[in-house]
């Protein structure tokens, strides 16, 4: 009887070539850009006029933070990058939201609105009040305005409205028009910290990879 020699598995004979430093750097840079763009959209959605967009922005922001954390962990292989990735991504999202509100304070339309109706309801830690208000031309503001206390019809309140209709309208006393440069500084710092995090994780993964545990002995 003729015996056939076992055919060597091609997959086992192949050697996995590690990615070059340029490829790893491009991947890290692409992930950083995705976090900046997608995170910016999520944060702006969270402070927008739409309650649906606010909820979606919050959920997408949390998902993005988890994905960014997974990316830096895959690049570096170090578990302590999990905490840093989540915290820095969350910090960037907060900075985008604060900067959007700061832009509203510096460039929004300021006017005195007239209350049409108002209501208050109990929340944890106190009472929350809102009011429906008219613009000076008599048109009704689309969203409810958060106010300090119940307003009587005809009472006025100074507000700041976004011309583009993206950021929610705020009371004028809640905003600081001179805070925008500081907000932009924090936004730039958060983006730079994220860039450093992705760059550091990519460098560790390429220059100082963790030792890979060897599998079981090969068959003879």
PDB file of C-alpha atoms in Angstrom:
ATOM      1  CA  UNK A   1       0.000   0.000   0.000  1.00  0.00           C
ATOM      2  CA  UNK A   2       1.246   3.423  -0.851  1.00  0.00           C
ATOM      3  CA  UNK A   3       1.302   5.991   1.891  1.00  0.00           C
ATOM      4  CA  UNK A   4       0.769   9.660   1.282  1.00  0.00           C
ATOM      5  CA  UNK A   5       2.922  12.170   2.987  1.00  0.00           C
ATOM      6  CA  UNK A   6       0.985  14.634   5.131  1.00  0.00           C
ATOM      7  CA  UNK A   7       0.607  17.959   3.434  1.00  0.00           C
ATOM      8  CA  UNK A   8       2.026  20.776   5.503  1.00  0.00           C
ATOM      9  CA  UNK A   9      -0.526  23.438   6.341  1.00  0.00           C
ATOM     10  CA  UNK A  10       0.226  26.586   4.432  1.00  0.00           C
ATOM     11  CA  UNK A  11      -1.164  28.833   7.126  1.00  0.00           C
ATOM     12  CA  UNK A  12       1.191  27.450   9.744  1.00  0.00           C
ATOM     13  CA  UNK A  13       4.163  27.982   7.453  1.00  0.00           C
ATOM     14  CA  UNK A  14       3.381  31.597   6.874  1.00  0.00           C
ATOM     15  CA  UNK A  15       5.007  34.142   9.110  1.00  0.00           C
ATOM     16  CA  UNK A  16       3.099  37.226  10.132  1.00  0.00           C
ATOM     17  CA  UNK A  17       5.041  40.324   9.205  1.00  0.00           C
ATOM     18  CA  UNK A  18       4.640  43.067  11.820  1.00  0.00           C
ATOM     19  CA  UNK A  19       3.356  46.392  10.589  1.00  0.00           C
ATOM     20  CA  UNK A  20       5.932  49.074   9.900  1.00  0.00           C
ATOM     21  CA  UNK A  21       6.277  52.191  11.989  1.00  0.00           C
ATOM     22  CA  UNK A  22       4.770  54.310   9.222  1.00  0.00           C
ATOM     23  CA  UNK A  23       1.671  52.108   9.010  1.00  0.00           C
ATOM     24  CA  UNK A  24       1.188  52.200  12.785  1.00  0.00           C
ATOM     25  CA  UNK A  25       1.616  55.992  12.800  1.00  0.00           C
ATOM     26  CA  UNK A  26      -0.966  56.373  10.021  1.00  0.00           C
ATOM     27  CA  UNK A  27      -3.433  54.166  11.862  1.00  0.00           C
ATOM     28  CA  UNK A  28      -2.980  56.134  15.076  1.00  0.00           C
ATOM     29  CA  UNK A  29      -3.339  59.440  13.228  1.00  0.00           C
ATOM     30  CA  UNK A  30      -6.506  58.259  11.489  1.00  0.00           C
ATOM     31  CA  UNK A  31      -8.026  57.130  14.786  1.00  0.00           C
ATOM     32  CA  UNK A  32      -7.183  60.518  16.310  1.00  0.00           C
ATOM     33  CA  UNK A  33      -8.903  62.369  13.452  1.00  0.00           C
ATOM     34  CA  UNK A  34     -11.986  60.148  13.722  1.00  0.00           C
ATOM     35  CA  UNK A  35     -12.217  60.867  17.447  1.00  0.00           C
ATOM     36  CA  UNK A  36     -11.873  64.611  16.845  1.00  0.00           C
ATOM     37  CA  UNK A  37     -14.533  64.794  14.124  1.00  0.00           C
ATOM     38  CA  UNK A  38     -17.018  62.283  15.514  1.00  0.00           C
ATOM     39  CA  UNK A  39     -16.494  63.494  19.069  1.00  0.00           C
ATOM     40  CA  UNK A  40     -17.060  67.090  18.025  1.00  0.00           C
ATOM     41  CA  UNK A  41     -20.338  66.152  16.346  1.00  0.00           C
ATOM     42  CA  UNK A  42     -21.479  64.191  19.410  1.00  0.00           C
ATOM     43  CA  UNK A  43     -20.644  67.020  21.815  1.00  0.00           C
ATOM     44  CA  UNK A  44     -22.378  69.669  19.698  1.00  0.00           C
ATOM     45  CA  UNK A  45     -25.412  67.397  19.444  1.00  0.00           C
ATOM     46  CA  UNK A  46     -25.481  67.122  23.230  1.00  0.00           C
ATOM     47  CA  UNK A  47     -25.755  70.930  23.658  1.00  0.00           C
ATOM     48  CA  UNK A  48     -28.122  71.383  20.705  1.00  0.00           C
ATOM     49  CA  UNK A  49     -31.721  72.546  20.715  1.00  0.00           C
ATOM     50  CA  UNK A  50     -33.113  69.064  20.022  1.00  0.00           C
ATOM     51  CA  UNK A  51     -33.693  66.702  22.946  1.00  0.00           C
ATOM     52  CA  UNK A  52     -33.293  63.742  20.588  1.00  0.00           C
ATOM     53  CA  UNK A  53     -29.940  65.061  19.376  1.00  0.00           C
ATOM     54  CA  UNK A  54     -28.866  65.624  22.996  1.00  0.00           C
ATOM     55  CA  UNK A  55     -29.632  62.032  23.941  1.00  0.00           C
ATOM     56  CA  UNK A  56     -27.998  60.689  20.782  1.00  0.00           C
ATOM     57  CA  UNK A  57     -24.934  62.861  21.382  1.00  0.00           C
ATOM     58  CA  UNK A  58     -24.543  61.528  24.911  1.00  0.00           C
ATOM     59  CA  UNK A  59     -24.867  57.888  23.870  1.00  0.00           C
ATOM     60  CA  UNK A  60     -22.598  58.289  20.850  1.00  0.00           C
ATOM     61  CA  UNK A  61     -20.042  60.136  22.963  1.00  0.00           C
ATOM     62  CA  UNK A  62     -19.875  57.272  25.447  1.00  0.00           C
ATOM     63  CA  UNK A  63     -19.570  54.767  22.599  1.00  0.00           C
ATOM     64  CA  UNK A  64     -16.813  56.826  20.992  1.00  0.00           C
ATOM     65  CA  UNK A  65     -14.900  57.004  24.271  1.00  0.00           C
ATOM     66  CA  UNK A  66     -15.086  53.205  24.535  1.00  0.00           C
ATOM     67  CA  UNK A  67     -13.873  52.775  20.944  1.00  0.00           C
ATOM     68  CA  UNK A  68     -10.992  55.217  21.442  1.00  0.00           C
ATOM     69  CA  UNK A  69     -10.029  53.341  24.599  1.00  0.00           C
ATOM     70  CA  UNK A  70     -10.019  50.067  22.695  1.00  0.00           C
ATOM     71  CA  UNK A  71      -7.865  51.589  19.949  1.00  0.00           C
ATOM     72  CA  UNK A  72      -5.094  52.830  22.256  1.00  0.00           C
ATOM     73  CA  UNK A  73      -5.153  49.499  24.073  1.00  0.00           C
ATOM     74  CA  UNK A  74      -4.733  47.604  20.791  1.00  0.00           C
ATOM     75  CA  UNK A  75      -1.854  49.873  19.760  1.00  0.00           C
ATOM     76  CA  UNK A  76       0.036  49.666  23.053  1.00  0.00           C
ATOM     77  CA  UNK A  77      -1.084  46.395  24.622  1.00  0.00           C
ATOM     78  CA  UNK A  78      -0.976  48.106  28.019  1.00  0.00           C
ATOM     79  CA  UNK A  79      -4.029  47.858  30.224  1.00  0.00           C
ATOM     80  CA  UNK A  80      -3.468  51.210  31.946  1.00  0.00           C
ATOM     81  CA  UNK A  81      -4.164  52.949  28.612  1.00  0.00           C
ATOM     82  CA  UNK A  82      -7.814  51.980  29.088  1.00  0.00           C
ATOM     83  CA  UNK A  83      -8.326  54.558  31.822  1.00  0.00           C
ATOM     84  CA  UNK A  84      -6.315  57.269  30.095  1.00  0.00           C
ATOM     85  CA  UNK A  85      -8.092  56.778  26.779  1.00  0.00           C
ATOM     86  CA  UNK A  86     -11.557  57.039  28.284  1.00  0.00           C
ATOM     87  CA  UNK A  87     -10.779  60.053  30.478  1.00  0.00           C
ATOM     88  CA  UNK A  88      -9.024  62.054  27.762  1.00  0.00           C
ATOM     89  CA  UNK A  89     -11.763  61.361  25.224  1.00  0.00           C
ATOM     90  CA  UNK A  90     -14.411  62.420  27.735  1.00  0.00           C
ATOM     91  CA  UNK A  91     -12.374  65.552  28.511  1.00  0.00           C
ATOM     92  CA  UNK A  92     -12.260  66.416  24.809  1.00  0.00           C
ATOM     93  CA  UNK A  93     -16.033  65.958  24.470  1.00  0.00           C
ATOM     94  CA  UNK A  94     -16.656  68.261  27.434  1.00  0.00           C
ATOM     95  CA  UNK A  95     -14.308  70.886  25.967  1.00  0.00           C
ATOM     96  CA  UNK A  96     -16.159  70.814  22.634  1.00  0.00           C
ATOM     97  CA  UNK A  97     -19.505  71.286  24.372  1.00  0.00           C
ATOM     98  CA  UNK A  98     -18.204  74.135  26.530  1.00  0.00           C
ATOM     99  CA  UNK A  99     -16.637  75.820  23.495  1.00  0.00           C
ATOM    100  CA  UNK A 100     -19.906  75.569  21.565  1.00  0.00           C
ATOM    101  CA  UNK A 101     -21.717  77.333  24.400  1.00  0.00           C
ATOM    102  CA  UNK A 102     -18.886  79.864  24.582  1.00  0.00           C
ATOM    103  CA  UNK A 103     -19.280  80.568  20.874  1.00  0.00           C
ATOM    104  CA  UNK A 104     -22.976  81.174  21.478  1.00  0.00           C
ATOM    105  CA  UNK A 105     -22.132  83.632  24.260  1.00  0.00           C
ATOM    106  CA  UNK A 106     -19.748  85.594  22.028  1.00  0.00           C
ATOM    107  CA  UNK A 107     -21.642  85.525  18.723  1.00  0.00           C
ATOM    108  CA  UNK A 108     -25.308  84.738  19.442  1.00  0.00           C
ATOM    109  CA  UNK A 109     -28.252  87.106  19.063  1.00  0.00           C
ATOM    110  CA  UNK A 110     -29.098  88.854  22.339  1.00  0.00           C
ATOM    111  CA  UNK A 111     -32.605  90.121  22.929  1.00  0.00           C
ATOM    112  CA  UNK A 112     -35.278  90.481  25.612  1.00  0.00           C
ATOM    113  CA  UNK A 113     -37.885  87.739  25.367  1.00  0.00           C
ATOM    114  CA  UNK A 114     -41.427  87.908  26.751  1.00  0.00           C
ATOM    115  CA  UNK A 115     -42.826  84.999  28.758  1.00  0.00           C
ATOM    116  CA  UNK A 116     -46.001  83.357  27.446  1.00  0.00           C
ATOM    117  CA  UNK A 117     -46.322  80.549  29.988  1.00  0.00           C
ATOM    118  CA  UNK A 118     -44.174  78.917  32.639  1.00  0.00           C
ATOM    119  CA  UNK A 119     -44.104  75.775  34.755  1.00  0.00           C
ATOM    120  CA  UNK A 120     -41.985  74.201  37.469  1.00  0.00           C
ATOM    121  CA  UNK A 121     -41.513  70.624  38.592  1.00  0.00           C
ATOM    122  CA  UNK A 122     -39.584  68.947  41.360  1.00  0.00           C
ATOM    123  CA  UNK A 123     -36.298  67.280  40.539  1.00  0.00           C
ATOM    124  CA  UNK A 124     -33.650  65.639  42.631  1.00  0.00           C
ATOM    125  CA  UNK A 125     -32.070  68.342  44.732  1.00  0.00           C
ATOM    126  CA  UNK A 126     -34.573  71.123  44.065  1.00  0.00           C
ATOM    127  CA  UNK A 127     -37.022  72.583  41.569  1.00  0.00           C
ATOM    128  CA  UNK A 128     -36.562  73.076  37.804  1.00  0.00           C
ATOM    129  CA  UNK A 129     -38.534  75.750  35.967  1.00  0.00           C
ATOM    130  CA  UNK A 130     -38.994  76.437  32.273  1.00  0.00           C
ATOM    131  CA  UNK A 131     -40.870  79.030  30.230  1.00  0.00           C
ATOM    132  CA  UNK A 132     -42.250  79.490  26.746  1.00  0.00           C
ATOM    133  CA  UNK A 133     -41.136  82.870  25.449  1.00  0.00           C
ATOM    134  CA  UNK A 134     -41.705  85.100  22.437  1.00  0.00           C
ATOM    135  CA  UNK A 135     -39.011  86.905  20.491  1.00  0.00           C
ATOM    136  CA  UNK A 136     -39.261  90.692  20.097  1.00  0.00           C
ATOM    137  CA  UNK A 137     -41.009  90.209  16.735  1.00  0.00           C
ATOM    138  CA  UNK A 138     -43.733  88.110  18.378  1.00  0.00           C
ATOM    139  CA  UNK A 139     -42.627  84.700  17.102  1.00  0.00           C
ATOM    140  CA  UNK A 140     -42.502  81.867  19.613  1.00  0.00           C
ATOM    141  CA  UNK A 141     -39.128  80.382  20.525  1.00  0.00           C
ATOM    142  CA  UNK A 142     -39.175  76.719  19.473  1.00  0.00           C
ATOM    143  CA  UNK A 143     -37.684  75.240  22.642  1.00  0.00           C
ATOM    144  CA  UNK A 144     -38.514  75.833  26.286  1.00  0.00           C
ATOM    145  CA  UNK A 145     -36.176  78.187  28.106  1.00  0.00           C
ATOM    146  CA  UNK A 146     -34.708  77.203  31.463  1.00  0.00           C
ATOM    147  CA  UNK A 147     -35.449  79.939  34.021  1.00  0.00           C
ATOM    148  CA  UNK A 148     -34.675  80.480  37.689  1.00  0.00           C
ATOM    149  CA  UNK A 149     -38.288  80.535  38.884  1.00  0.00           C
ATOM    150  CA  UNK A 150     -41.828  80.510  37.540  1.00  0.00           C
ATOM    151  CA  UNK A 151     -42.469  83.487  35.257  1.00  0.00           C
ATOM    152  CA  UNK A 152     -45.762  85.296  34.861  1.00  0.00           C
ATOM    153  CA  UNK A 153     -47.063  85.965  31.332  1.00  0.00           C
ATOM    154  CA  UNK A 154     -45.657  89.262  30.131  1.00  0.00           C
ATOM    155  CA  UNK A 155     -42.487  89.132  32.231  1.00  0.00           C
ATOM    156  CA  UNK A 156     -39.236  89.535  30.302  1.00  0.00           C
ATOM    157  CA  UNK A 157     -35.889  87.755  30.360  1.00  0.00           C
ATOM    158  CA  UNK A 158     -32.671  88.430  28.448  1.00  0.00           C
ATOM    159  CA  UNK A 159     -31.660  85.481  26.233  1.00  0.00           C
ATOM    160  CA  UNK A 160     -28.989  84.567  23.685  1.00  0.00           C
ATOM    161  CA  UNK A 161     -30.044  82.570  20.622  1.00  0.00           C
ATOM    162  CA  UNK A 162     -27.863  80.785  18.082  1.00  0.00           C
ATOM    163  CA  UNK A 163     -28.377  82.235  14.583  1.00  0.00           C
ATOM    164  CA  UNK A 164     -27.787  78.808  13.036  1.00  0.00           C
ATOM    165  CA  UNK A 165     -30.247  77.114  15.399  1.00  0.00           C
ATOM    166  CA  UNK A 166     -27.737  74.469  16.512  1.00  0.00           C
ATOM    167  CA  UNK A 167     -26.844  75.321  20.113  1.00  0.00           C
ATOM    168  CA  UNK A 168     -29.733  75.615  22.552  1.00  0.00           C
ATOM    169  CA  UNK A 169     -30.852  79.094  23.612  1.00  0.00           C
ATOM    170  CA  UNK A 170     -29.590  80.219  27.027  1.00  0.00           C
ATOM    171  CA  UNK A 171     -30.382  83.000  29.440  1.00  0.00           C
ATOM    172  CA  UNK A 172     -27.916  85.846  29.087  1.00  0.00           C
ATOM    173  CA  UNK A 173     -26.955  85.715  32.772  1.00  0.00           C
ATOM    174  CA  UNK A 174     -25.730  82.118  32.312  1.00  0.00           C
ATOM    175  CA  UNK A 175     -23.140  83.033  29.676  1.00  0.00           C
ATOM    176  CA  UNK A 176     -19.803  84.822  29.723  1.00  0.00           C
ATOM    177  CA  UNK A 177     -18.947  86.409  26.335  1.00  0.00           C
ATOM    178  CA  UNK A 178     -15.278  86.783  27.313  1.00  0.00           C
ATOM    179  CA  UNK A 179     -14.763  83.096  28.094  1.00  0.00           C
ATOM    180  CA  UNK A 180     -14.448  81.921  24.476  1.00  0.00           C
ATOM    181  CA  UNK A 181     -10.618  82.351  24.198  1.00  0.00           C
ATOM    182  CA  UNK A 182     -10.158  80.281  27.357  1.00  0.00           C
ATOM    183  CA  UNK A 183     -12.567  77.648  26.059  1.00  0.00           C
ATOM    184  CA  UNK A 184     -10.649  77.452  22.776  1.00  0.00           C
ATOM    185  CA  UNK A 185      -7.414  77.028  24.716  1.00  0.00           C
ATOM    186  CA  UNK A 186      -8.816  74.102  26.671  1.00  0.00           C
ATOM    187  CA  UNK A 187     -10.181  72.600  23.456  1.00  0.00           C
ATOM    188  CA  UNK A 188      -6.770  72.779  21.792  1.00  0.00           C
ATOM    189  CA  UNK A 189      -5.112  71.288  24.870  1.00  0.00           C
ATOM    190  CA  UNK A 190      -7.559  68.370  24.957  1.00  0.00           C
ATOM    191  CA  UNK A 191      -6.989  67.653  21.252  1.00  0.00           C
ATOM    192  CA  UNK A 192      -3.220  67.781  21.792  1.00  0.00           C
ATOM    193  CA  UNK A 193      -3.457  65.407  24.759  1.00  0.00           C
ATOM    194  CA  UNK A 194      -5.439  62.956  22.637  1.00  0.00           C
ATOM    195  CA  UNK A 195      -2.801  63.199  19.901  1.00  0.00           C
ATOM    196  CA  UNK A 196      -0.104  62.496  22.469  1.00  0.00           C
ATOM    197  CA  UNK A 197      -2.042  59.532  23.831  1.00  0.00           C
ATOM    198  CA  UNK A 198      -2.458  57.911  20.400  1.00  0.00           C
ATOM    199  CA  UNK A 199       1.133  58.679  19.468  1.00  0.00           C
ATOM    200  CA  UNK A 200       2.506  57.268  22.716  1.00  0.00           C
ATOM    201  CA  UNK A 201       0.427  54.099  22.475  1.00  0.00           C
ATOM    202  CA  UNK A 202       1.560  53.561  18.872  1.00  0.00           C
ATOM    203  CA  UNK A 203       5.217  54.142  19.825  1.00  0.00           C
ATOM    204  CA  UNK A 204       5.019  51.664  22.706  1.00  0.00           C
ATOM    205  CA  UNK A 205       3.393  49.060  20.507  1.00  0.00           C
ATOM    206  CA  UNK A 206       6.080  49.409  17.835  1.00  0.00           C
ATOM    207  CA  UNK A 207       9.267  50.081  19.833  1.00  0.00           C
ATOM    208  CA  UNK A 208       8.523  48.216  23.041  1.00  0.00           C
ATOM    209  CA  UNK A 209       6.037  45.443  22.242  1.00  0.00           C
ATOM    210  CA  UNK A 210       4.996  43.155  25.044  1.00  0.00           C
ATOM    211  CA  UNK A 211       6.506  39.658  24.912  1.00  0.00           C
ATOM    212  CA  UNK A 212       4.104  37.225  23.253  1.00  0.00           C
ATOM    213  CA  UNK A 213       3.580  34.015  25.157  1.00  0.00           C
ATOM    214  CA  UNK A 214       4.681  31.022  23.165  1.00  0.00           C
ATOM    215  CA  UNK A 215       2.165  28.380  22.367  1.00  0.00           C
ATOM    216  CA  UNK A 216       2.533  24.709  22.919  1.00  0.00           C
ATOM    217  CA  UNK A 217       5.437  22.860  21.416  1.00  0.00           C
ATOM    218  CA  UNK A 218       5.214  22.201  17.703  1.00  0.00           C
ATOM    219  CA  UNK A 219       4.451  18.731  16.567  1.00  0.00           C
ATOM    220  CA  UNK A 220       7.279  16.705  15.261  1.00  0.00           C
TER     221      UNK A 220
END
